[in-house]
Structure formats: C-alpha cells, structure tokens
mmCIF file of N, CA, C and O in Angstrom:
data_model
loop_
_atom_site.group_PDB
_atom_site.id
_atom_site.type_symbol
_atom_site.label_atom_id
_atom_site.label_comp_id
_atom_site.label_asym_id
_atom_site.label_seq_id
_atom_site.Cartn_x
_atom_site.Cartn_y
_atom_site.Cartn_z
ATOM 1 N N LEU A 1 -16.324 31.051 -19.729
ATOM 2 C CA LEU A 1 -16.093 29.618 -19.686
ATOM 3 C C LEU A 1 -16.472 29.119 -18.297
ATOM 4 O O LEU A 1 -15.914 29.550 -17.296
ATOM 5 N N TYR A 2 -17.425 28.232 -18.238
ATOM 6 C CA TYR A 2 -17.866 27.681 -16.960
ATOM 7 C C TYR A 2 -17.226 26.312 -16.747
ATOM 8 O O TYR A 2 -17.212 25.475 -17.647
ATOM 9 N N ARG A 3 -16.681 26.140 -15.554
ATOM 10 C CA ARG A 3 -16.171 24.832 -15.145
ATOM 11 C C ARG A 3 -16.794 24.508 -13.801
ATOM 12 O O ARG A 3 -16.930 25.373 -12.937
ATOM 13 N N SER A 4 -17.098 23.268 -13.611
ATOM 14 C CA SER A 4 -17.677 22.828 -12.342
ATOM 15 C C SER A 4 -16.596 22.821 -11.257
ATOM 16 O O SER A 4 -15.400 22.876 -11.544
ATOM 17 N N ASN A 5 -17.031 22.735 -10.012
ATOM 18 C CA ASN A 5 -16.083 22.615 -8.896
ATOM 19 C C ASN A 5 -15.177 21.409 -9.094
ATOM 20 O O ASN A 5 -13.968 21.487 -8.854
ATOM 21 N N LYS A 6 -15.748 20.311 -9.530
ATOM 22 C CA LYS A 6 -14.960 19.090 -9.730
ATOM 23 C C LYS A 6 -13.922 19.272 -10.836
ATOM 24 O O LYS A 6 -12.794 18.806 -10.712
ATOM 25 N N ASP A 7 -14.303 19.970 -11.899
ATOM 26 C CA ASP A 7 -13.351 20.251 -12.974
ATOM 27 C C ASP A 7 -12.194 21.109 -12.453
ATOM 28 O O ASP A 7 -11.026 20.837 -12.734
ATOM 29 N N ASN A 8 -12.520 22.162 -11.691
ATOM 30 C CA ASN A 8 -11.486 23.040 -11.129
ATOM 31 C C ASN A 8 -10.574 22.279 -10.179
ATOM 32 O O ASN A 8 -9.353 22.477 -10.186
ATOM 33 N N LEU A 9 -11.143 21.419 -9.360
ATOM 34 C CA LEU A 9 -10.333 20.618 -8.440
ATOM 35 C C LEU A 9 -9.409 19.675 -9.206
ATOM 36 O O LEU A 9 -8.241 19.518 -8.845
ATOM 37 N N ASN A 10 -9.923 19.047 -10.246
ATOM 38 C CA ASN A 10 -9.083 18.163 -11.069
ATOM 39 C C ASN A 10 -7.919 18.932 -11.676
ATOM 40 O O ASN A 10 -6.781 18.449 -11.679
ATOM 41 N N ILE A 11 -8.182 20.122 -12.176
ATOM 42 C CA ILE A 11 -7.125 20.944 -12.758
ATOM 43 C C ILE A 11 -6.083 21.277 -11.697
ATOM 44 O O ILE A 11 -4.875 21.165 -11.928
ATOM 45 N N ALA A 12 -6.543 21.669 -10.512
ATOM 46 C CA ALA A 12 -5.627 22.030 -9.426
ATOM 47 C C ALA A 12 -4.798 20.830 -8.972
ATOM 48 O O ALA A 12 -3.581 20.944 -8.778
ATOM 49 N N PHE A 13 -5.429 19.685 -8.791
ATOM 50 C CA PHE A 13 -4.711 18.486 -8.356
ATOM 51 C C PHE A 13 -3.685 18.052 -9.394
ATOM 52 O O PHE A 13 -2.554 17.690 -9.052
ATOM 53 N N ASN A 14 -4.079 18.075 -10.654
ATOM 54 C CA ASN A 14 -3.153 17.679 -11.716
ATOM 55 C C ASN A 14 -1.977 18.649 -11.823
ATOM 56 O O ASN A 14 -0.842 18.229 -12.032
ATOM 57 N N PHE A 15 -2.250 19.939 -11.657
ATOM 58 C CA PHE A 15 -1.182 20.938 -11.693
ATOM 59 C C PHE A 15 -0.210 20.724 -10.530
ATOM 60 O O PHE A 15 1.011 20.745 -10.720
ATOM 61 N N ALA A 16 -0.737 20.527 -9.339
ATOM 62 C CA ALA A 16 0.108 20.312 -8.161
ATOM 63 C C ALA A 16 0.984 19.078 -8.339
ATOM 64 O O ALA A 16 2.152 19.070 -7.952
ATOM 65 N N GLU A 17 0.428 18.056 -8.957
ATOM 66 C CA GLU A 17 1.196 16.825 -9.171
ATOM 67 C C GLU A 17 2.262 17.014 -10.244
ATOM 68 O O GLU A 17 3.421 16.640 -10.043
ATOM 69 N N SER A 18 1.887 17.624 -11.354
ATOM 70 C CA SER A 18 2.843 17.745 -12.457
ATOM 71 C C SER A 18 3.906 18.810 -12.202
ATOM 72 O O SER A 18 5.065 18.627 -12.568
ATOM 73 N N GLU A 19 3.551 19.900 -11.551
ATOM 74 C CA GLU A 19 4.495 20.999 -11.362
ATOM 75 C C GLU A 19 5.306 20.906 -10.077
ATOM 76 O O GLU A 19 6.435 21.377 -10.020
ATOM 77 N N PHE A 20 4.712 20.333 -9.024
ATOM 78 C CA PHE A 20 5.367 20.326 -7.723
ATOM 79 C C PHE A 20 5.601 18.932 -7.162
ATOM 80 O O PHE A 20 6.132 18.779 -6.067
ATOM 81 N N GLY A 21 5.170 17.898 -7.887
ATOM 82 C CA GLY A 21 5.376 16.527 -7.433
ATOM 83 C C GLY A 21 4.534 16.133 -6.238
ATOM 84 O O GLY A 21 4.892 15.216 -5.501
ATOM 85 N N ILE A 22 3.415 16.808 -6.042
ATOM 86 C CA ILE A 22 2.540 16.514 -4.909
ATOM 87 C C ILE A 22 1.584 15.396 -5.309
ATOM 88 O O ILE A 22 0.791 15.554 -6.234
ATOM 89 N N THR A 23 1.685 14.282 -4.619
ATOM 90 C CA THR A 23 0.853 13.123 -4.925
ATOM 91 C C THR A 23 -0.617 13.470 -4.786
ATOM 92 O O THR A 23 -1.028 14.111 -3.830
ATOM 93 N N LYS A 24 -1.389 13.031 -5.752
ATOM 94 C CA LYS A 24 -2.820 13.288 -5.763
ATOM 95 C C LYS A 24 -3.501 12.334 -4.772
ATOM 96 O O LYS A 24 -3.844 11.208 -5.111
ATOM 97 N N LEU A 25 -3.652 12.800 -3.540
ATOM 98 C CA LEU A 25 -4.254 11.969 -2.495
ATOM 99 C C LEU A 25 -5.776 12.018 -2.492
ATOM 100 O O LEU A 25 -6.418 11.136 -1.951
ATOM 101 N N LEU A 26 -6.313 13.080 -3.044
ATOM 102 C CA LEU A 26 -7.753 13.304 -2.989
ATOM 103 C C LEU A 26 -8.357 13.257 -4.380
ATOM 104 O O LEU A 26 -7.693 13.554 -5.371
ATOM 105 N N ASP A 27 -9.608 12.926 -4.423
ATOM 106 C CA ASP A 27 -10.406 13.049 -5.635
ATOM 107 C C ASP A 27 -11.339 14.237 -5.433
ATOM 108 O O ASP A 27 -11.678 14.570 -4.285
ATOM 109 N N PRO A 28 -11.760 14.884 -6.510
ATOM 110 C CA PRO A 28 -12.676 16.013 -6.353
ATOM 111 C C PRO A 28 -13.916 15.662 -5.523
ATOM 112 O O PRO A 28 -14.397 16.485 -4.748
ATOM 113 N N GLU A 29 -14.381 14.430 -5.647
ATOM 114 C CA GLU A 29 -15.563 14.011 -4.892
ATOM 115 C C GLU A 29 -15.300 13.995 -3.385
ATOM 116 O O GLU A 29 -16.227 14.091 -2.588
ATOM 117 N N ASP A 30 -14.022 13.862 -2.992
ATOM 118 C CA ASP A 30 -13.672 13.862 -1.572
ATOM 119 C C ASP A 30 -13.862 15.241 -0.946
ATOM 120 O O ASP A 30 -14.042 15.355 0.268
ATOM 121 N N ILE A 31 -13.790 16.267 -1.769
ATOM 122 C CA ILE A 31 -13.891 17.643 -1.271
ATOM 123 C C ILE A 31 -15.234 18.266 -1.599
ATOM 124 O O ILE A 31 -15.821 18.962 -0.772
ATOM 125 N N ASP A 32 -15.704 18.044 -2.803
ATOM 126 C CA ASP A 32 -16.940 18.674 -3.264
ATOM 127 C C ASP A 32 -18.155 17.861 -2.828
ATOM 128 O O ASP A 32 -18.844 17.249 -3.635
ATOM 129 N N ASN A 33 -18.364 17.841 -1.516
ATOM 130 C CA ASN A 33 -19.535 17.165 -0.957
ATOM 131 C C ASN A 33 -19.909 17.859 0.351
ATOM 132 O O ASN A 33 -19.231 18.794 0.778
ATOM 133 N N ASP A 34 -20.959 17.406 0.975
ATOM 134 C CA ASP A 34 -21.449 18.053 2.195
ATOM 135 C C ASP A 34 -20.590 17.772 3.419
ATOM 136 O O ASP A 34 -20.627 18.533 4.388
ATOM 137 N N ASN A 35 -19.831 16.689 3.418
ATOM 138 C CA ASN A 35 -19.005 16.309 4.564
ATOM 139 C C ASN A 35 -17.596 15.902 4.150
ATOM 140 O O ASN A 35 -17.221 14.742 4.262
ATOM 141 N N PRO A 36 -16.784 16.870 3.688
ATOM 142 C CA PRO A 36 -15.417 16.500 3.305
ATOM 143 C C PRO A 36 -14.608 16.080 4.532
ATOM 144 O O PRO A 36 -14.860 16.536 5.645
ATOM 145 N N ASP A 37 -13.661 15.186 4.308
ATOM 146 C CA ASP A 37 -12.820 14.689 5.398
ATOM 147 C C ASP A 37 -11.731 15.710 5.714
ATOM 148 O O ASP A 37 -10.792 15.900 4.941
ATOM 149 N N ASP A 38 -11.876 16.374 6.865
ATOM 150 C CA ASP A 38 -10.955 17.441 7.250
ATOM 151 C C ASP A 38 -9.512 16.961 7.333
ATOM 152 O O ASP A 38 -8.587 17.656 6.896
ATOM 153 N N LYS A 39 -9.288 15.794 7.885
ATOM 154 C CA LYS A 39 -7.915 15.299 8.060
ATOM 155 C C LYS A 39 -7.229 15.057 6.711
ATOM 156 O O LYS A 39 -6.048 15.342 6.557
ATOM 157 N N SER A 40 -7.967 14.541 5.762
ATOM 158 C CA SER A 40 -7.391 14.317 4.433
ATOM 159 C C SER A 40 -7.040 15.639 3.767
ATOM 160 O O SER A 40 -5.983 15.764 3.135
ATOM 161 N N ILE A 41 -7.898 16.624 3.920
ATOM 162 C CA ILE A 41 -7.645 17.940 3.329
ATOM 163 C C ILE A 41 -6.437 18.594 3.992
ATOM 164 O O ILE A 41 -5.567 19.143 3.315
ATOM 165 N N ILE A 42 -6.356 18.520 5.302
ATOM 166 C CA ILE A 42 -5.216 19.099 6.019
ATOM 167 C C ILE A 42 -3.915 18.400 5.603
ATOM 168 O O ILE A 42 -2.880 19.049 5.410
ATOM 169 N N THR A 43 -3.962 17.092 5.445
ATOM 170 C CA THR A 43 -2.775 16.355 5.001
ATOM 171 C C THR A 43 -2.332 16.840 3.631
ATOM 172 O O THR A 43 -1.143 17.095 3.395
ATOM 173 N N TYR A 44 -3.271 17.005 2.717
ATOM 174 C CA TYR A 44 -2.946 17.457 1.365
ATOM 175 C C TYR A 44 -2.392 18.881 1.392
ATOM 176 O O TYR A 44 -1.389 19.186 0.742
ATOM 177 N N ILE A 45 -3.005 19.752 2.160
ATOM 178 C CA ILE A 45 -2.539 21.138 2.264
ATOM 179 C C ILE A 45 -1.134 21.183 2.855
ATOM 180 O O ILE A 45 -0.295 21.981 2.423
ATOM 181 N N SER A 46 -0.850 20.319 3.822
ATOM 182 C CA SER A 46 0.502 20.305 4.397
ATOM 183 C C SER A 46 1.520 19.852 3.359
ATOM 184 O O SER A 46 2.665 20.325 3.365
ATOM 185 N N MET A 47 1.130 18.982 2.455
ATOM 186 C CA MET A 47 2.030 18.563 1.383
ATOM 187 C C MET A 47 2.319 19.737 0.443
ATOM 188 O O MET A 47 3.452 19.918 -0.009
ATOM 189 N N ILE A 48 1.303 20.535 0.177
ATOM 190 C CA ILE A 48 1.492 21.728 -0.653
ATOM 191 C C ILE A 48 2.431 22.697 0.062
ATOM 192 O O ILE A 48 3.367 23.227 -0.535
ATOM 193 N N TYR A 49 2.183 22.906 1.334
ATOM 194 C CA TYR A 49 3.021 23.813 2.120
ATOM 195 C C TYR A 49 4.485 23.362 2.111
ATOM 196 O O TYR A 49 5.391 24.175 1.954
ATOM 197 N N ASN A 50 4.714 22.079 2.245
ATOM 198 C CA ASN A 50 6.083 21.559 2.242
ATOM 199 C C ASN A 50 6.745 21.698 0.879
ATOM 200 O O ASN A 50 7.968 21.771 0.786
ATOM 201 N N ALA A 51 5.954 21.718 -0.171
ATOM 202 C CA ALA A 51 6.513 21.841 -1.519
ATOM 203 C C ALA A 51 6.834 23.291 -1.867
ATOM 204 O O ALA A 51 7.699 23.547 -2.706
ATOM 205 N N ILE A 52 6.205 24.239 -1.226
ATOM 206 C CA ILE A 52 6.376 25.649 -1.578
ATOM 207 C C ILE A 52 7.824 26.119 -1.447
ATOM 208 O O ILE A 52 8.291 26.847 -2.311
ATOM 209 N N PRO A 53 8.581 25.743 -0.427
ATOM 210 C CA PRO A 53 9.976 26.218 -0.372
ATOM 211 C C PRO A 53 10.800 25.792 -1.585
ATOM 212 O O PRO A 53 11.823 26.391 -1.877
ATOM 213 N N ASN A 54 10.354 24.789 -2.298
ATOM 214 C CA ASN A 54 11.074 24.312 -3.467
ATOM 215 C C ASN A 54 10.696 25.054 -4.745
ATOM 216 O O ASN A 54 11.282 24.824 -5.783
ATOM 217 N N VAL A 55 9.723 25.948 -4.652
ATOM 218 C CA VAL A 55 9.279 26.686 -5.824
ATOM 219 C C VAL A 55 10.232 27.861 -6.037
ATOM 220 O O VAL A 55 10.465 28.647 -5.125
ATOM 221 N N PRO A 56 10.801 27.994 -7.220
ATOM 222 C CA PRO A 56 11.710 29.115 -7.456
ATOM 223 C C PRO A 56 10.968 30.448 -7.428
ATOM 224 O O PRO A 56 9.794 30.512 -7.786
ATOM 225 N N LEU A 57 11.670 31.469 -6.981
ATOM 226 C CA LEU A 57 11.074 32.797 -6.956
ATOM 227 C C LEU A 57 10.921 33.333 -8.364
ATOM 228 O O LEU A 57 11.708 33.021 -9.261
ATOM 229 N N HIS A 58 9.916 34.162 -8.539
ATOM 230 C CA HIS A 58 9.713 34.852 -9.804
ATOM 231 C C HIS A 58 10.882 35.823 -9.997
ATOM 232 O O HIS A 58 11.368 36.406 -9.024
ATOM 233 N N PRO A 59 11.352 36.044 -11.210
ATOM 234 C CA PRO A 59 12.489 36.950 -11.424
ATOM 235 C C PRO A 59 12.302 38.340 -10.821
ATOM 236 O O PRO A 59 13.240 38.931 -10.320
ATOM 237 N N ASP A 60 11.071 38.864 -10.854
ATOM 238 C CA ASP A 60 10.822 40.176 -10.249
ATOM 239 C C ASP A 60 11.061 40.139 -8.742
ATOM 240 O O ASP A 60 11.571 41.090 -8.165
ATOM 241 N N GLN A 61 10.685 39.053 -8.093
ATOM 242 C CA GLN A 61 10.897 38.910 -6.653
ATOM 243 C C GLN A 61 12.386 38.827 -6.341
ATOM 244 O O GLN A 61 12.849 39.404 -5.363
ATOM 245 N N LEU A 62 13.140 38.131 -7.177
ATOM 246 C CA LEU A 62 14.584 38.045 -6.980
ATOM 247 C C LEU A 62 15.220 39.436 -7.057
ATOM 248 O O LEU A 62 16.080 39.782 -6.256
ATOM 249 N N ARG A 63 14.770 40.237 -8.026
ATOM 250 C CA ARG A 63 15.306 41.599 -8.158
ATOM 251 C C ARG A 63 14.996 42.428 -6.924
ATOM 252 O O ARG A 63 15.844 43.159 -6.434
ATOM 253 N N LEU A 64 13.789 42.317 -6.393
ATOM 254 C CA LEU A 64 13.420 43.061 -5.188
ATOM 255 C C LEU A 64 14.278 42.652 -4.007
ATOM 256 O O LEU A 64 14.720 43.501 -3.232
ATOM 257 N N GLU A 65 14.527 41.347 -3.861
ATOM 258 C CA GLU A 65 15.362 40.878 -2.760
ATOM 259 C C GLU A 65 16.797 41.383 -2.918
ATOM 260 O O GLU A 65 17.444 41.744 -1.945
ATOM 261 N N ASN A 66 17.304 41.424 -4.149
ATOM 262 C CA ASN A 66 18.655 41.931 -4.381
ATOM 263 C C ASN A 66 18.752 43.417 -4.059
ATOM 264 O O ASN A 66 19.721 43.866 -3.463
ATOM 265 N N VAL A 67 17.730 44.175 -4.440
ATOM 266 C CA VAL A 67 17.712 45.611 -4.138
ATOM 267 C C VAL A 67 17.678 45.809 -2.633
ATOM 268 O O VAL A 67 18.418 46.632 -2.090
ATOM 269 N N TYR A 68 16.849 45.051 -1.952
ATOM 270 C CA TYR A 68 16.768 45.166 -0.490
ATOM 271 C C TYR A 68 18.106 44.811 0.154
ATOM 272 O O TYR A 68 18.598 45.513 1.027
ATOM 273 N N PHE A 69 18.709 43.733 -0.304
ATOM 274 C CA PHE A 69 19.997 43.284 0.253
ATOM 275 C C PHE A 69 21.071 44.354 0.019
ATOM 276 O O PHE A 69 21.805 44.724 0.929
ATOM 277 N N LEU A 70 21.143 44.858 -1.204
ATOM 278 C CA LEU A 70 22.170 45.849 -1.535
ATOM 279 C C LEU A 70 21.960 47.158 -0.785
ATOM 280 O O LEU A 70 22.921 47.843 -0.451
ATOM 281 N N SER A 71 20.727 47.513 -0.512
ATOM 282 C CA SER A 71 20.460 48.763 0.201
ATOM 283 C C SER A 71 20.819 48.660 1.689
ATOM 284 O O SER A 71 20.939 49.654 2.361
ATOM 285 N N ASN A 72 20.998 47.433 2.179
ATOM 286 C CA ASN A 72 21.336 47.237 3.594
ATOM 287 C C ASN A 72 22.801 46.923 3.817
ATOM 288 O O ASN A 72 23.205 46.542 4.906
ATOM 289 N N ILE A 73 23.609 47.055 2.791
ATOM 290 C CA ILE A 73 25.052 46.779 2.946
ATOM 291 C C ILE A 73 25.727 47.994 3.543
ATOM 292 O O ILE A 73 25.507 49.087 3.277
#
C-alpha cells in the first residue's frame, strides 16, 4: 500500500489531534516542501512532547516497573 508523504502527514496529524488533543497547527504542505518553517515544526514537536507525559503506559511497561520497584524493596 503506497501513501504519499502528504497522506502520511495527514494521518499523523489527525491521530495526534484525536488521540492526544494536539491542535493541528500544520498542514502537510507546510512540511512536505523544499523550505519547511523550522519554528513551526519545533512548536508542533514541543506540543507532542508536552502531551507525552499524559499518555498511559502500556500494561507490559507497568508490569516491568512493578517488578523493578518490588526487587528494590
């Protein structure tokens, strides 16, 4: 299945908005060109970074953290 860069960017932006509440500040055309605006991209990436602490851990990761915690008691 082939998808263009713009299609992949749209999927990523829509996912970030629907799953993490990250406002869609950019359009695929803003990135998929010869001179993307670095400041806009950095702003968007910082929004993703700020949203990551709110993402719940995968159950396997929780188990690993519990094992580590219990082994250090």
